[in-house]
Amino acid sequence: MSEIKTKQLRELVEAAFPELDTVIGWEAGYDALHTTPVFIKDAKDIGKLVWNPLCVRNLSGYLVKTPPVQSADENKKIGIFVKGCDSRSIVALIQEKFITRDKLYIFGVPCQGTIDWRRVMKAAPLKNIQSVKMDEKQLVVEDADGTHSFALEDVLARKCLRCAYPNPLMYDVLVGEPVAPRVTVKNAYKDVQELENRSLEERLAFWTKELDRCIRCYACRNACPLCVCQDRCIAETREPKWLSQYMHTSEKFLFHFIHSMHLAGRCTECGECERVCPMGIPVTLMKEELNKITRELLNYEAGVDPNAVPPLLTFSPNETGI
Ligand code: SF4
Ligand code: SF4
Ligand code: SF4
């Protein structure tokens, strides 16, 4: 299945390549269990592109993070591969006018889930990985100790198990047929609901235990396509000084409160912040909570409608729903 899609996507890139400056996609990584982003500038490299459930990285951040990938030739576009969740980041960036649609050629990939290697390693501590095979139901890894099979559901990323948008919402060409979503938008917040069902004391204990592990490396911020303050981030400014260098839990809470509030009604739940956290902290969960509240109060969901105005970019003295 993945091989067929990889062949198809290379053909689609080849057909569009004359109007493209660069194509941002995925290629094989340092071992068979990983892929890595690739920037194709020369048609002879199109054969490097791959698609499979190991293509975890949301590539849209490359369009806005410093330095952004831009076309040197104004008549050419940037080609980019997006899964359903990634396409919402593109829509949100267009909504906030960080990028324009006419400069992009979007290759949309319907997606049935991506693999969380941490869940794989937790299930079996693999070493010297030799080969990886996948079908719609399982992942089979061969390593120095032999063959290990994992049910896909047991090793998919948490965001994939609650994914309501597996099909790209914006694209120029679709690679393969649309797939059925796992859940509806309405029941995509069961993890948040589970947390909300606990008492305030239990929730405080949960987040204290989680955030106490935070080493303030800011990988979560750096990986987020919508975290765009860059050098002006409150984590680094000294005028005004919001955060000290102390590693107290209170400082960690403050960083995450501000970080999450800046993403309220903007976060598209792409899960990049959670994926890159070296301490395994479920940081997307905080943004999910704020998104759930935004949906309930303002009937708004980020990254779905390119013409909608995000609530924090608008203001009404007679706000309804609050
Ligand atoms: S969240 Fe949805 S679109 Fe994104 S990787 Fe998971 S299944 Fe695919
Ligand atoms: S990536 Fe993890 S450890 Fe690093 S700042 Fe974010 S939450 Fe903290
Ligand atoms: S906060 Fe996390 S889940 Fe939300 S858009 Fe940023 S990286 Fe994606």
mmCIF file of C-alpha atoms and ligand atoms in Angstrom:
data_model
loop_
_atom_site.group_PDB
_atom_site.id
_atom_site.type_symbol
_atom_site.label_atom_id
_atom_site.label_comp_id
_atom_site.label_asym_id
_atom_site.label_seq_id
_atom_site.Cartn_x
_atom_site.Cartn_y
_atom_site.Cartn_z
ATOM 1 C CA MET A 1 0.000 0.000 0.000
ATOM 2 C CA SER A 2 2.714 2.483 1.057
ATOM 3 C CA GLU A 3 4.818 1.462 -1.961
ATOM 4 C CA ILE A 4 1.887 2.164 -4.316
ATOM 5 C CA LYS A 5 1.307 5.579 -2.735
ATOM 6 C CA THR A 6 5.015 6.422 -2.834
ATOM 7 C CA LYS A 7 5.087 5.595 -6.569
ATOM 8 C CA GLN A 8 1.952 7.661 -7.137
ATOM 9 C CA LEU A 9 3.245 10.654 -5.211
ATOM 10 C CA ARG A 10 6.545 10.657 -7.099
ATOM 11 C CA GLU A 11 4.586 10.662 -10.392
ATOM 12 C CA LEU A 12 2.451 13.569 -9.181
ATOM 13 C CA VAL A 13 5.538 15.551 -8.141
ATOM 14 C CA GLU A 14 7.175 14.831 -11.474
ATOM 15 C CA ALA A 15 4.116 16.168 -13.332
ATOM 16 C CA ALA A 16 3.953 19.378 -11.261
ATOM 17 C CA PHE A 17 7.709 19.948 -10.957
ATOM 18 C CA PRO A 18 8.126 22.472 -13.835
ATOM 19 C CA GLU A 19 6.022 25.000 -11.868
ATOM 20 C CA LEU A 20 7.733 24.325 -8.526
ATOM 21 C CA ASP A 21 10.860 25.823 -6.949
ATOM 22 C CA THR A 22 11.166 23.356 -4.058
ATOM 23 C CA VAL A 23 9.124 20.384 -2.853
ATOM 24 C CA ILE A 24 9.022 19.744 0.891
ATOM 25 C CA GLY A 25 8.338 16.078 1.594
ATOM 26 C CA TRP A 26 9.656 13.063 3.501
ATOM 27 C CA GLU A 27 12.513 10.683 2.693
ATOM 28 C CA ALA A 28 13.948 7.574 4.380
ATOM 29 C CA GLY A 29 15.584 8.365 7.713
ATOM 30 C CA TYR A 30 18.665 7.139 9.572
ATOM 31 C CA ASP A 31 17.080 3.724 10.114
ATOM 32 C CA ALA A 32 14.098 1.846 8.718
ATOM 33 C CA LEU A 33 11.815 3.063 11.543
ATOM 34 C CA HIS A 34 12.272 6.753 10.765
ATOM 35 C CA THR A 35 11.703 9.187 7.930
ATOM 36 C CA THR A 36 13.069 12.696 7.759
ATOM 37 C CA PRO A 37 12.043 15.893 5.931
ATOM 38 C CA VAL A 38 13.562 16.421 2.497
ATOM 39 C CA PHE A 39 13.741 19.514 0.271
ATOM 40 C CA ILE A 40 13.663 18.575 -3.405
ATOM 41 C CA LYS A 41 15.129 21.267 -5.661
ATOM 42 C CA ASP A 42 16.279 19.071 -8.506
ATOM 43 C CA ALA A 43 14.036 16.665 -10.475
ATOM 44 C CA LYS A 44 16.684 13.949 -10.200
ATOM 45 C CA ASP A 45 15.982 13.761 -6.429
ATOM 46 C CA ILE A 46 12.230 13.104 -6.752
ATOM 47 C CA GLY A 47 12.963 9.382 -6.284
ATOM 48 C CA LYS A 48 13.971 10.147 -2.663
ATOM 49 C CA LEU A 49 10.374 10.962 -1.693
ATOM 50 C CA VAL A 50 8.431 8.379 0.336
ATOM 51 C CA TRP A 51 5.050 8.045 1.985
ATOM 52 C CA ASN A 52 4.210 5.646 4.818
ATOM 53 C CA PRO A 53 2.934 5.815 8.436
ATOM 54 C CA LEU A 54 6.424 6.823 9.554
ATOM 55 C CA CYS A 55 6.010 10.221 7.843
ATOM 56 C CA VAL A 56 5.175 11.809 11.171
ATOM 57 C CA ARG A 57 6.608 15.301 10.775
ATOM 58 C CA ASN A 58 4.240 18.208 10.057
ATOM 59 C CA LEU A 59 6.165 20.021 7.319
ATOM 60 C CA SER A 60 4.158 23.252 7.342
ATOM 61 C CA GLY A 61 6.432 24.876 9.936
ATOM 62 C CA TYR A 62 9.123 25.161 7.264
ATOM 63 C CA LEU A 63 6.957 27.761 5.509
ATOM 64 C CA VAL A 64 7.137 30.184 8.440
ATOM 65 C CA LYS A 65 9.983 29.333 10.788
ATOM 66 C CA THR A 66 13.235 31.265 10.305
ATOM 67 C CA PRO A 67 14.398 31.081 7.597
ATOM 68 C CA PRO A 68 11.113 30.230 5.803
ATOM 69 C CA VAL A 69 11.307 28.126 2.647
ATOM 70 C CA GLN A 70 10.397 30.518 -0.163
ATOM 71 C CA SER A 71 10.657 30.426 -3.933
ATOM 72 C CA ALA A 72 13.618 32.276 -5.440
ATOM 73 C CA ASP A 73 11.592 32.604 -8.661
ATOM 74 C CA GLU A 74 8.336 34.517 -8.116
ATOM 75 C CA ASN A 75 6.674 32.566 -10.930
ATOM 76 C CA LYS A 76 7.277 29.282 -9.155
ATOM 77 C CA LYS A 77 5.556 27.777 -6.127
ATOM 78 C CA ILE A 78 6.641 25.789 -3.114
ATOM 79 C CA GLY A 79 5.326 22.231 -3.198
ATOM 80 C CA ILE A 80 4.470 20.716 0.159
ATOM 81 C CA PHE A 81 3.099 17.382 1.356
ATOM 82 C CA VAL A 82 0.368 17.454 3.981
ATOM 83 C CA LYS A 83 -1.631 14.872 5.879
ATOM 84 C CA GLY A 84 -5.102 15.816 7.141
ATOM 85 C CA CYS A 85 -3.817 17.337 10.387
ATOM 86 C CA ASP A 86 -0.965 19.146 8.639
ATOM 87 C CA SER A 87 -3.396 20.706 6.152
ATOM 88 C CA ARG A 88 -5.144 22.429 9.051
ATOM 89 C CA SER A 89 -1.850 24.149 9.927
ATOM 90 C CA ILE A 90 -1.658 25.419 6.344
ATOM 91 C CA VAL A 91 -5.234 26.706 6.538
ATOM 92 C CA ALA A 92 -4.527 28.412 9.891
ATOM 93 C CA LEU A 93 -1.353 30.050 8.539
ATOM 94 C CA ILE A 94 -3.346 31.349 5.563
ATOM 95 C CA GLN A 95 -6.076 32.604 7.927
ATOM 96 C CA GLU A 96 -3.463 34.547 9.877
ATOM 97 C CA LYS A 97 -1.843 35.829 6.667
ATOM 98 C CA PHE A 98 1.577 34.282 7.312
ATOM 99 C CA ILE A 99 1.457 32.543 3.924
ATOM 100 C CA THR A 100 -0.604 32.914 0.770
ATOM 101 C CA ARG A 101 -2.387 30.099 -1.010
ATOM 102 C CA ASP A 102 -1.223 31.098 -4.504
ATOM 103 C CA LYS A 103 2.442 30.532 -3.588
ATOM 104 C CA LEU A 104 1.819 26.904 -2.662
ATOM 105 C CA TYR A 105 1.233 23.653 -4.511
ATOM 106 C CA ILE A 106 -0.244 21.290 -1.957
ATOM 107 C CA PHE A 107 0.073 17.506 -2.290
ATOM 108 C CA GLY A 108 -2.619 16.135 0.032
ATOM 109 C CA VAL A 109 -2.190 12.655 1.505
ATOM 110 C CA PRO A 110 -5.240 10.910 3.019
ATOM 111 C CA CYS A 111 -3.869 9.299 6.161
ATOM 112 C CA GLN A 112 -4.861 6.422 8.416
ATOM 113 C CA GLY A 113 -2.407 7.231 11.155
ATOM 114 C CA THR A 114 1.255 7.729 11.914
ATOM 115 C CA ILE A 115 3.471 5.724 14.226
ATOM 116 C CA ASP A 116 4.677 6.935 17.597
ATOM 117 C CA TRP A 117 8.119 5.333 17.897
ATOM 118 C CA ARG A 118 8.008 5.830 21.669
ATOM 119 C CA ARG A 119 5.017 3.493 21.867
ATOM 120 C CA VAL A 120 6.919 1.011 19.681
ATOM 121 C CA MET A 121 10.014 1.150 21.897
ATOM 122 C CA LYS A 122 7.878 0.836 25.018
ATOM 123 C CA ALA A 123 6.285 -2.332 23.652
ATOM 124 C CA ALA A 124 9.676 -3.800 22.635
ATOM 125 C CA PRO A 125 13.089 -2.190 23.134
ATOM 126 C CA LEU A 126 14.376 -2.599 19.577
ATOM 127 C CA LYS A 127 18.039 -2.409 18.652
ATOM 128 C CA ASN A 128 19.881 -2.417 15.321
ATOM 129 C CA ILE A 129 16.697 -2.194 13.277
ATOM 130 C CA GLN A 130 17.117 -3.946 9.952
ATOM 131 C CA SER A 131 13.751 -3.710 8.217
ATOM 132 C CA VAL A 132 10.212 -2.435 8.734
ATOM 133 C CA LYS A 133 7.062 -3.649 6.990
ATOM 134 C CA MET A 134 3.571 -2.234 7.405
ATOM 135 C CA ASP A 135 0.097 -2.979 6.226
ATOM 136 C CA GLU A 136 -3.266 -1.567 7.332
ATOM 137 C CA LYS A 137 -3.298 -3.665 10.490
ATOM 138 C CA GLN A 138 0.246 -4.194 11.698
ATOM 139 C CA LEU A 139 3.829 -3.046 11.886
ATOM 140 C CA VAL A 140 6.529 -5.706 11.612
ATOM 141 C CA VAL A 141 10.067 -4.788 12.615
ATOM 142 C CA GLU A 142 13.129 -6.981 12.206
ATOM 143 C CA ASP A 143 16.022 -6.168 14.525
ATOM 144 C CA ALA A 144 19.074 -7.853 15.998
ATOM 145 C CA ASP A 145 16.824 -9.994 18.237
ATOM 146 C CA GLY A 146 14.433 -11.233 15.524
ATOM 147 C CA THR A 147 10.977 -10.265 14.269
ATOM 148 C CA HIS A 148 8.519 -8.141 16.294
ATOM 149 C CA SER A 149 4.872 -7.566 15.287
ATOM 150 C CA PHE A 150 2.769 -4.712 16.640
ATOM 151 C CA ALA A 151 -0.930 -4.084 16.070
ATOM 152 C CA LEU A 152 -1.091 -0.629 14.433
ATOM 153 C CA GLU A 153 -3.661 0.583 16.953
ATOM 154 C CA ASP A 154 -1.112 -0.078 19.733
ATOM 155 C CA VAL A 155 1.620 2.056 18.197
ATOM 156 C CA LEU A 156 -0.251 4.930 16.531
ATOM 157 C CA ALA A 157 0.244 8.463 17.861
ATOM 158 C CA ARG A 158 -2.379 9.607 20.396
ATOM 159 C CA LYS A 159 -3.546 12.330 17.978
ATOM 160 C CA CYS A 160 -4.297 9.674 15.350
ATOM 161 C CA LEU A 161 -6.562 7.704 17.667
ATOM 162 C CA ARG A 162 -8.723 10.843 18.007
ATOM 163 C CA CYS A 163 -8.395 12.111 14.432
ATOM 164 C CA ALA A 164 -11.491 13.640 12.856
ATOM 165 C CA TYR A 165 -9.656 15.047 9.812
ATOM 166 C CA PRO A 166 -7.577 12.296 8.174
ATOM 167 C CA ASN A 167 -8.170 13.815 4.734
ATOM 168 C CA PRO A 168 -6.462 17.082 3.779
ATOM 169 C CA LEU A 169 -8.872 20.013 3.880
ATOM 170 C CA MET A 170 -6.906 21.992 1.296
ATOM 171 C CA TYR A 171 -4.879 20.593 -1.606
ATOM 172 C CA ASP A 172 -4.107 20.886 -5.312
ATOM 173 C CA VAL A 173 -3.821 17.168 -5.845
ATOM 174 C CA LEU A 174 -4.756 14.218 -3.665
ATOM 175 C CA VAL A 175 -2.445 11.202 -3.389
ATOM 176 C CA GLY A 176 -4.858 8.250 -3.228
ATOM 177 C CA GLU A 177 -8.491 7.993 -2.158
ATOM 178 C CA PRO A 178 -10.039 9.721 0.886
ATOM 179 C CA VAL A 179 -10.268 7.579 4.031
ATOM 180 C CA ALA A 180 -12.918 7.355 6.769
ATOM 181 C CA PRO A 181 -12.254 9.380 9.949
ATOM 182 C CA ARG A 182 -11.818 7.421 13.189
ATOM 183 C CA VAL A 183 -14.007 9.798 15.202
ATOM 184 C CA THR A 184 -16.328 12.736 14.659
ATOM 185 C CA VAL A 185 -15.290 16.244 15.743
ATOM 186 C CA LYS A 186 -17.878 15.995 18.518
ATOM 187 C CA ASN A 187 -16.264 12.983 20.182
ATOM 188 C CA ALA A 188 -12.631 13.893 19.491
ATOM 189 C CA TYR A 189 -12.121 15.235 23.029
ATOM 190 C CA LYS A 190 -12.439 12.103 25.137
ATOM 191 C CA ASP A 191 -8.935 12.552 26.647
ATOM 192 C CA VAL A 192 -9.868 16.074 27.761
ATOM 193 C CA GLN A 193 -13.229 14.869 29.011
ATOM 194 C CA GLU A 194 -11.527 12.195 31.076
ATOM 195 C CA LEU A 195 -9.367 14.874 32.697
ATOM 196 C CA GLU A 196 -12.340 17.181 33.238
ATOM 197 C CA ASN A 197 -14.126 14.382 35.102
ATOM 198 C CA ARG A 198 -11.427 14.475 37.787
ATOM 199 C CA SER A 199 -11.527 16.842 40.766
ATOM 200 C CA LEU A 200 -9.558 20.117 40.692
ATOM 201 C CA GLU A 201 -7.040 18.651 43.147
ATOM 202 C CA GLU A 202 -6.526 15.591 40.953
ATOM 203 C CA ARG A 203 -6.057 17.748 37.848
ATOM 204 C CA LEU A 204 -3.533 19.931 39.657
ATOM 205 C CA ALA A 205 -1.668 16.821 40.806
ATOM 206 C CA PHE A 206 -1.720 15.450 37.226
ATOM 207 C CA TRP A 207 -0.262 18.584 35.666
ATOM 208 C CA THR A 208 2.219 19.156 38.493
ATOM 209 C CA LYS A 209 3.580 15.628 37.961
ATOM 210 C CA GLU A 210 3.735 16.102 34.188
ATOM 211 C CA LEU A 211 5.119 19.638 34.059
ATOM 212 C CA ASP A 212 7.650 19.058 36.794
ATOM 213 C CA ARG A 213 9.558 16.960 34.230
ATOM 214 C CA CYS A 214 9.719 19.880 31.760
ATOM 215 C CA ILE A 215 13.319 20.899 31.136
ATOM 216 C CA ARG A 216 12.261 24.080 29.297
ATOM 217 C CA CYS A 217 14.098 23.087 26.171
ATOM 218 C CA TYR A 218 11.320 24.806 24.167
ATOM 219 C CA ALA A 219 11.270 22.072 21.537
ATOM 220 C CA CYS A 220 7.443 22.137 21.803
ATOM 221 C CA ARG A 221 7.442 25.821 20.929
ATOM 222 C CA ASN A 222 10.015 25.483 18.171
ATOM 223 C CA ALA A 223 8.177 22.638 16.445
ATOM 224 C CA CYS A 224 4.795 24.388 16.464
ATOM 225 C CA PRO A 225 3.904 25.894 13.064
ATOM 226 C CA LEU A 226 1.603 28.403 14.780
ATOM 227 C CA CYS A 227 4.134 29.509 17.434
ATOM 228 C CA VAL A 228 5.477 32.393 15.416
ATOM 229 C CA CYS A 229 6.818 35.040 17.844
ATOM 230 C CA GLN A 230 10.319 33.568 17.449
ATOM 231 C CA ASP A 231 12.882 35.991 18.972
ATOM 232 C CA ARG A 232 10.080 37.882 20.713
ATOM 233 C CA CYS A 233 8.847 34.811 22.630
ATOM 234 C CA ILE A 234 8.051 35.528 26.277
ATOM 235 C CA ALA A 235 10.381 32.681 27.217
ATOM 236 C CA GLU A 236 13.344 34.715 26.055
ATOM 237 C CA THR A 237 12.533 38.420 26.258
ATOM 238 C CA ARG A 238 14.173 40.286 29.105
ATOM 239 C CA GLU A 239 12.280 43.563 28.524
ATOM 240 C CA PRO A 240 9.728 42.846 29.896
ATOM 241 C CA LYS A 241 10.957 39.821 31.795
ATOM 242 C CA TRP A 242 8.207 37.251 32.114
ATOM 243 C CA LEU A 243 10.197 34.163 33.068
ATOM 244 C CA SER A 244 13.329 33.688 35.116
ATOM 245 C CA GLN A 245 15.989 31.046 34.529
ATOM 246 C CA TYR A 246 14.914 29.228 37.724
ATOM 247 C CA MET A 247 13.661 25.720 37.126
ATOM 248 C CA HIS A 248 10.851 25.958 39.678
ATOM 249 C CA THR A 249 7.641 24.152 38.823
ATOM 250 C CA SER A 250 5.865 27.519 39.020
ATOM 251 C CA GLU A 251 8.057 28.891 36.185
ATOM 252 C CA LYS A 252 7.258 25.818 34.101
ATOM 253 C CA PHE A 253 3.543 26.277 34.740
ATOM 254 C CA LEU A 254 3.801 29.934 33.768
ATOM 255 C CA PHE A 255 5.556 29.113 30.483
ATOM 256 C CA HIS A 256 2.966 26.482 29.579
ATOM 257 C CA PHE A 257 0.019 28.670 30.600
ATOM 258 C CA ILE A 258 1.234 31.509 28.396
ATOM 259 C CA HIS A 259 2.241 29.175 25.569
ATOM 260 C CA SER A 260 -1.170 27.500 25.638
ATOM 261 C CA MET A 261 -3.067 30.770 25.869
ATOM 262 C CA HIS A 262 -1.196 32.057 22.816
ATOM 263 C CA LEU A 263 -2.445 28.988 20.977
ATOM 264 C CA ALA A 264 -6.047 29.238 22.207
ATOM 265 C CA GLY A 265 -8.348 29.035 19.214
ATOM 266 C CA ARG A 266 -5.264 28.824 16.944
ATOM 267 C CA CYS A 267 -3.863 25.360 17.701
ATOM 268 C CA THR A 268 -4.845 22.865 15.011
ATOM 269 C CA GLU A 269 -3.964 19.832 17.182
ATOM 270 C CA CYS A 270 -1.259 18.629 14.811
ATOM 271 C CA GLY A 271 0.511 17.099 17.826
ATOM 272 C CA GLU A 272 3.999 18.304 16.902
ATOM 273 C CA CYS A 273 4.591 19.822 20.360
ATOM 274 C CA GLU A 274 3.813 16.494 22.020
ATOM 275 C CA ARG A 275 5.781 14.457 19.470
ATOM 276 C CA VAL A 276 9.010 16.389 19.978
ATOM 277 C CA CYS A 277 8.915 16.677 23.767
ATOM 278 C CA PRO A 278 11.967 14.770 25.034
ATOM 279 C CA MET A 279 10.261 14.269 28.408
ATOM 280 C CA GLY A 280 7.098 12.641 27.034
ATOM 281 C CA ILE A 281 4.786 15.338 28.436
ATOM 282 C CA PRO A 282 1.288 15.352 26.852
ATOM 283 C CA VAL A 283 1.509 19.062 26.035
ATOM 284 C CA THR A 284 -1.072 18.973 23.238
ATOM 285 C CA LEU A 285 -3.656 18.004 25.845
ATOM 286 C CA MET A 286 -3.567 21.526 27.304
ATOM 287 C CA LYS A 287 -4.296 23.017 23.905
ATOM 288 C CA GLU A 288 -7.050 20.452 23.334
ATOM 289 C CA GLU A 289 -8.715 21.673 26.514
ATOM 290 C CA LEU A 290 -8.593 25.281 25.274
ATOM 291 C CA ASN A 291 -9.851 24.224 21.844
ATOM 292 C CA LYS A 292 -12.744 22.362 23.418
ATOM 293 C CA ILE A 293 -13.668 25.501 25.367
ATOM 294 C CA THR A 294 -13.319 27.622 22.202
ATOM 295 C CA ARG A 295 -15.652 25.272 20.358
ATOM 296 C CA GLU A 296 -18.218 25.325 23.153
ATOM 297 C CA LEU A 297 -18.126 29.109 23.690
ATOM 298 C CA LEU A 298 -17.520 30.448 20.207
ATOM 299 C CA ASN A 299 -18.377 27.555 17.900
ATOM 300 C CA TYR A 300 -14.951 27.946 16.307
ATOM 301 C CA GLU A 301 -12.353 25.417 15.215
ATOM 302 C CA ALA A 302 -8.891 26.428 14.019
ATOM 303 C CA GLY A 303 -7.580 25.552 10.575
ATOM 304 C CA VAL A 304 -10.822 24.402 9.020
ATOM 305 C CA ASP A 305 -12.125 27.409 7.097
ATOM 306 C CA PRO A 306 -9.534 29.659 5.368
ATOM 307 C CA ASN A 307 -12.034 32.538 5.322
ATOM 308 C CA ALA A 308 -12.930 32.391 9.020
ATOM 309 C CA VAL A 309 -11.340 34.903 11.406
ATOM 310 C CA PRO A 310 -9.765 33.312 14.515
ATOM 311 C CA PRO A 311 -11.549 34.552 17.683
ATOM 312 C CA LEU A 312 -8.395 36.069 19.204
ATOM 313 C CA LEU A 313 -7.903 38.154 16.073
ATOM 314 C CA THR A 314 -11.307 39.727 16.411
ATOM 315 C CA PHE A 315 -13.214 41.527 19.127
ATOM 316 C CA SER A 316 -16.839 42.315 19.700
ATOM 317 C CA PRO A 317 -18.130 44.377 22.644
ATOM 318 C CA ASN A 318 -21.252 42.209 22.471
ATOM 319 C CA GLU A 319 -19.505 38.827 22.271
ATOM 320 C CA THR A 320 -22.038 36.039 22.169
ATOM 321 C CA GLY A 321 -21.572 32.782 24.040
ATOM 322 C CA ILE A 322 -19.512 34.228 26.929
HETATM 323 S S1 SF4 B 1 -3.878 13.041 13.161
HETATM 324 FE FE1 SF4 B 1 -5.019 12.193 11.436
HETATM 325 S S2 SF4 B 1 -4.136 13.081 9.591
HETATM 326 FE FE2 SF4 B 1 -2.724 13.455 11.280
HETATM 327 S S3 SF4 B 1 -1.262 11.790 11.196
HETATM 328 FE FE3 SF4 B 1 -2.878 11.123 12.603
HETATM 329 S S4 SF4 B 1 -4.428 10.075 11.356
HETATM 330 FE FE4 SF4 B 1 -3.038 11.176 9.978
HETATM 331 S S1 SF4 B 2 9.390 20.113 24.720
HETATM 332 FE FE1 SF4 B 2 8.796 19.195 26.655
HETATM 333 S S2 SF4 B 2 10.551 19.498 28.018
HETATM 334 FE FE2 SF4 B 2 10.814 20.891 26.283
HETATM 335 S S3 SF4 B 2 9.861 22.834 26.956
HETATM 336 FE FE3 SF4 B 2 8.288 21.683 25.870
HETATM 337 S S4 SF4 B 2 7.198 20.536 27.473
HETATM 338 FE FE4 SF4 B 2 9.158 21.219 28.346
HETATM 339 S S1 SF4 B 3 0.348 23.748 19.888
HETATM 340 FE FE1 SF4 B 3 1.068 21.704 19.339
HETATM 341 S S2 SF4 B 3 -0.705 20.688 18.452
HETATM 342 FE FE2 SF4 B 3 -1.149 22.869 18.482
HETATM 343 S S3 SF4 B 3 -0.557 23.637 16.469
HETATM 344 FE FE3 SF4 B 3 1.210 23.881 17.836
HETATM 345 S S4 SF4 B 3 2.428 22.015 17.604
HETATM 346 FE FE4 SF4 B 3 0.404 21.616 16.724
#
